[in-house]
C-alpha cells in the first residue's frame, strides 16, 4: 500500500520552470481501519497527523539540500472537506 502511494506522489510531483525552478509536490497521510482507528473522526485525525509529519520531514530534507542563500517559500493549501 505504501509503495502504491509513493508511486502516486512521485507522479504528481513536478518541477515547473518559469524563470526559475519551482517544485510542486504533494503530501499524503494514510490511516487504515481498524488498526489506526474505528471512527471517521479518528481515522481522519490520524491521516492528518501523518500528512503533516511527512510535510515537515520533506521540508527539513529540502532545506538541508538547498545551496546556501537559496530562498524557499512554502504555501499551505487546505484540503477540501
PDB file of C-alpha atoms in Angstrom:
ATOM      1  CA  UNK A   1       0.000   0.000   0.000  1.00  0.00           C
ATOM      2  CA  UNK A   2       2.781   2.429   0.849  1.00  0.00           C
ATOM      3  CA  UNK A   3       4.587   1.685  -2.418  1.00  0.00           C
ATOM      4  CA  UNK A   4       1.411   2.459  -4.368  1.00  0.00           C
ATOM      5  CA  UNK A   5       1.001   5.755  -2.515  1.00  0.00           C
ATOM      6  CA  UNK A   6       4.656   6.647  -3.134  1.00  0.00           C
ATOM      7  CA  UNK A   7       4.237   5.997  -6.880  1.00  0.00           C
ATOM      8  CA  UNK A   8       1.239   8.334  -6.886  1.00  0.00           C
ATOM      9  CA  UNK A   9       3.125  11.059  -5.010  1.00  0.00           C
ATOM     10  CA  UNK A  10       6.110  10.719  -7.368  1.00  0.00           C
ATOM     11  CA  UNK A  11       3.819  11.004 -10.401  1.00  0.00           C
ATOM     12  CA  UNK A  12       2.228  14.200  -9.072  1.00  0.00           C
ATOM     13  CA  UNK A  13       5.441  15.949  -8.035  1.00  0.00           C
ATOM     14  CA  UNK A  14       6.854  18.054 -10.843  1.00  0.00           C
ATOM     15  CA  UNK A  15       9.303  20.876 -11.412  1.00  0.00           C
ATOM     16  CA  UNK A  16       7.915  23.960 -13.128  1.00  0.00           C
ATOM     17  CA  UNK A  17      10.294  26.259 -14.969  1.00  0.00           C
ATOM     18  CA  UNK A  18       9.030  29.828 -15.116  1.00  0.00           C
ATOM     19  CA  UNK A  19      12.214  31.848 -14.937  1.00  0.00           C
ATOM     20  CA  UNK A  20      13.348  29.646 -12.067  1.00  0.00           C
ATOM     21  CA  UNK A  21      12.602  26.111 -10.959  1.00  0.00           C
ATOM     22  CA  UNK A  22       9.579  25.785  -8.707  1.00  0.00           C
ATOM     23  CA  UNK A  23       8.953  22.395  -7.130  1.00  0.00           C
ATOM     24  CA  UNK A  24       5.330  21.383  -6.851  1.00  0.00           C
ATOM     25  CA  UNK A  25       4.577  18.436  -4.670  1.00  0.00           C
ATOM     26  CA  UNK A  26       2.021  16.579  -2.671  1.00  0.00           C
ATOM     27  CA  UNK A  27       1.889  15.169   0.823  1.00  0.00           C
ATOM     28  CA  UNK A  28      -0.478  12.442   1.855  1.00  0.00           C
ATOM     29  CA  UNK A  29      -1.459  10.841   5.098  1.00  0.00           C
ATOM     30  CA  UNK A  30      -2.942   7.388   5.266  1.00  0.00           C
ATOM     31  CA  UNK A  31      -4.861   5.751   8.082  1.00  0.00           C
ATOM     32  CA  UNK A  32      -6.104   2.176   7.940  1.00  0.00           C
ATOM     33  CA  UNK A  33      -9.299   0.865   9.511  1.00  0.00           C
ATOM     34  CA  UNK A  34      -9.418  -0.692  12.094  1.00  0.00           C
ATOM     35  CA  UNK A  35      -5.755  -0.688  13.161  1.00  0.00           C
ATOM     36  CA  UNK A  36      -5.495   3.124  13.165  1.00  0.00           C
ATOM     37  CA  UNK A  37      -8.979   3.884  14.462  1.00  0.00           C
ATOM     38  CA  UNK A  38     -12.572   2.791  14.477  1.00  0.00           C
ATOM     39  CA  UNK A  39     -14.361   6.010  13.531  1.00  0.00           C
ATOM     40  CA  UNK A  40     -14.159   8.504  10.683  1.00  0.00           C
ATOM     41  CA  UNK A  41     -13.030  11.247  13.054  1.00  0.00           C
ATOM     42  CA  UNK A  42     -10.172   9.192  14.459  1.00  0.00           C
ATOM     43  CA  UNK A  43      -9.064   7.965  11.017  1.00  0.00           C
ATOM     44  CA  UNK A  44      -9.097  11.487   9.553  1.00  0.00           C
ATOM     45  CA  UNK A  45      -7.169  12.844  12.540  1.00  0.00           C
ATOM     46  CA  UNK A  46      -4.536  10.100  12.183  1.00  0.00           C
ATOM     47  CA  UNK A  47      -4.226  10.653   8.419  1.00  0.00           C
ATOM     48  CA  UNK A  48      -3.835  14.415   9.008  1.00  0.00           C
ATOM     49  CA  UNK A  49      -1.183  13.818  11.676  1.00  0.00           C
ATOM     50  CA  UNK A  50       0.788  11.595   9.307  1.00  0.00           C
ATOM     51  CA  UNK A  51       0.429  14.058   6.429  1.00  0.00           C
ATOM     52  CA  UNK A  52       1.811  16.955   8.487  1.00  0.00           C
ATOM     53  CA  UNK A  53       4.663  14.774   9.770  1.00  0.00           C
ATOM     54  CA  UNK A  54       5.514  13.893   6.140  1.00  0.00           C
ATOM     55  CA  UNK A  55       5.392  17.575   5.145  1.00  0.00           C
ATOM     56  CA  UNK A  56       7.745  18.524   7.993  1.00  0.00           C
ATOM     57  CA  UNK A  57      10.214  15.770   7.101  1.00  0.00           C
ATOM     58  CA  UNK A  58      10.212  16.752   3.411  1.00  0.00           C
ATOM     59  CA  UNK A  59      10.711  20.424   4.312  1.00  0.00           C
ATOM     60  CA  UNK A  60      13.722  19.575   6.506  1.00  0.00           C
ATOM     61  CA  UNK A  61      15.237  17.428   3.737  1.00  0.00           C
ATOM     62  CA  UNK A  62      14.688  20.159   1.148  1.00  0.00           C
ATOM     63  CA  UNK A  63      16.188  22.874   3.344  1.00  0.00           C
ATOM     64  CA  UNK A  64      19.225  20.691   4.059  1.00  0.00           C
ATOM     65  CA  UNK A  65      19.805  20.108   0.334  1.00  0.00           C
ATOM     66  CA  UNK A  66      19.414  23.728  -0.825  1.00  0.00           C
ATOM     67  CA  UNK A  67      22.530  25.747  -1.592  1.00  0.00           C
ATOM     68  CA  UNK A  68      23.267  28.429   0.983  1.00  0.00           C
ATOM     69  CA  UNK A  69      21.348  31.591   0.210  1.00  0.00           C
ATOM     70  CA  UNK A  70      18.610  29.890  -1.797  1.00  0.00           C
ATOM     71  CA  UNK A  71      15.198  31.296  -0.982  1.00  0.00           C
ATOM     72  CA  UNK A  72      12.370  28.901  -0.194  1.00  0.00           C
ATOM     73  CA  UNK A  73       8.675  29.530   0.053  1.00  0.00           C
ATOM     74  CA  UNK A  74       6.005  27.177   1.253  1.00  0.00           C
ATOM     75  CA  UNK A  75       2.304  27.674   0.687  1.00  0.00           C
ATOM     76  CA  UNK A  76      -0.184  25.569   2.594  1.00  0.00           C
ATOM     77  CA  UNK A  77      -3.274  24.718   0.585  1.00  0.00           C
ATOM     78  CA  UNK A  78      -6.076  23.462   2.808  1.00  0.00           C
ATOM     79  CA  UNK A  79      -7.703  20.214   1.826  1.00  0.00           C
ATOM     80  CA  UNK A  80     -11.390  20.413   0.925  1.00  0.00           C
ATOM     81  CA  UNK A  81     -13.734  18.928   3.494  1.00  0.00           C
TER      82      UNK A  81
END
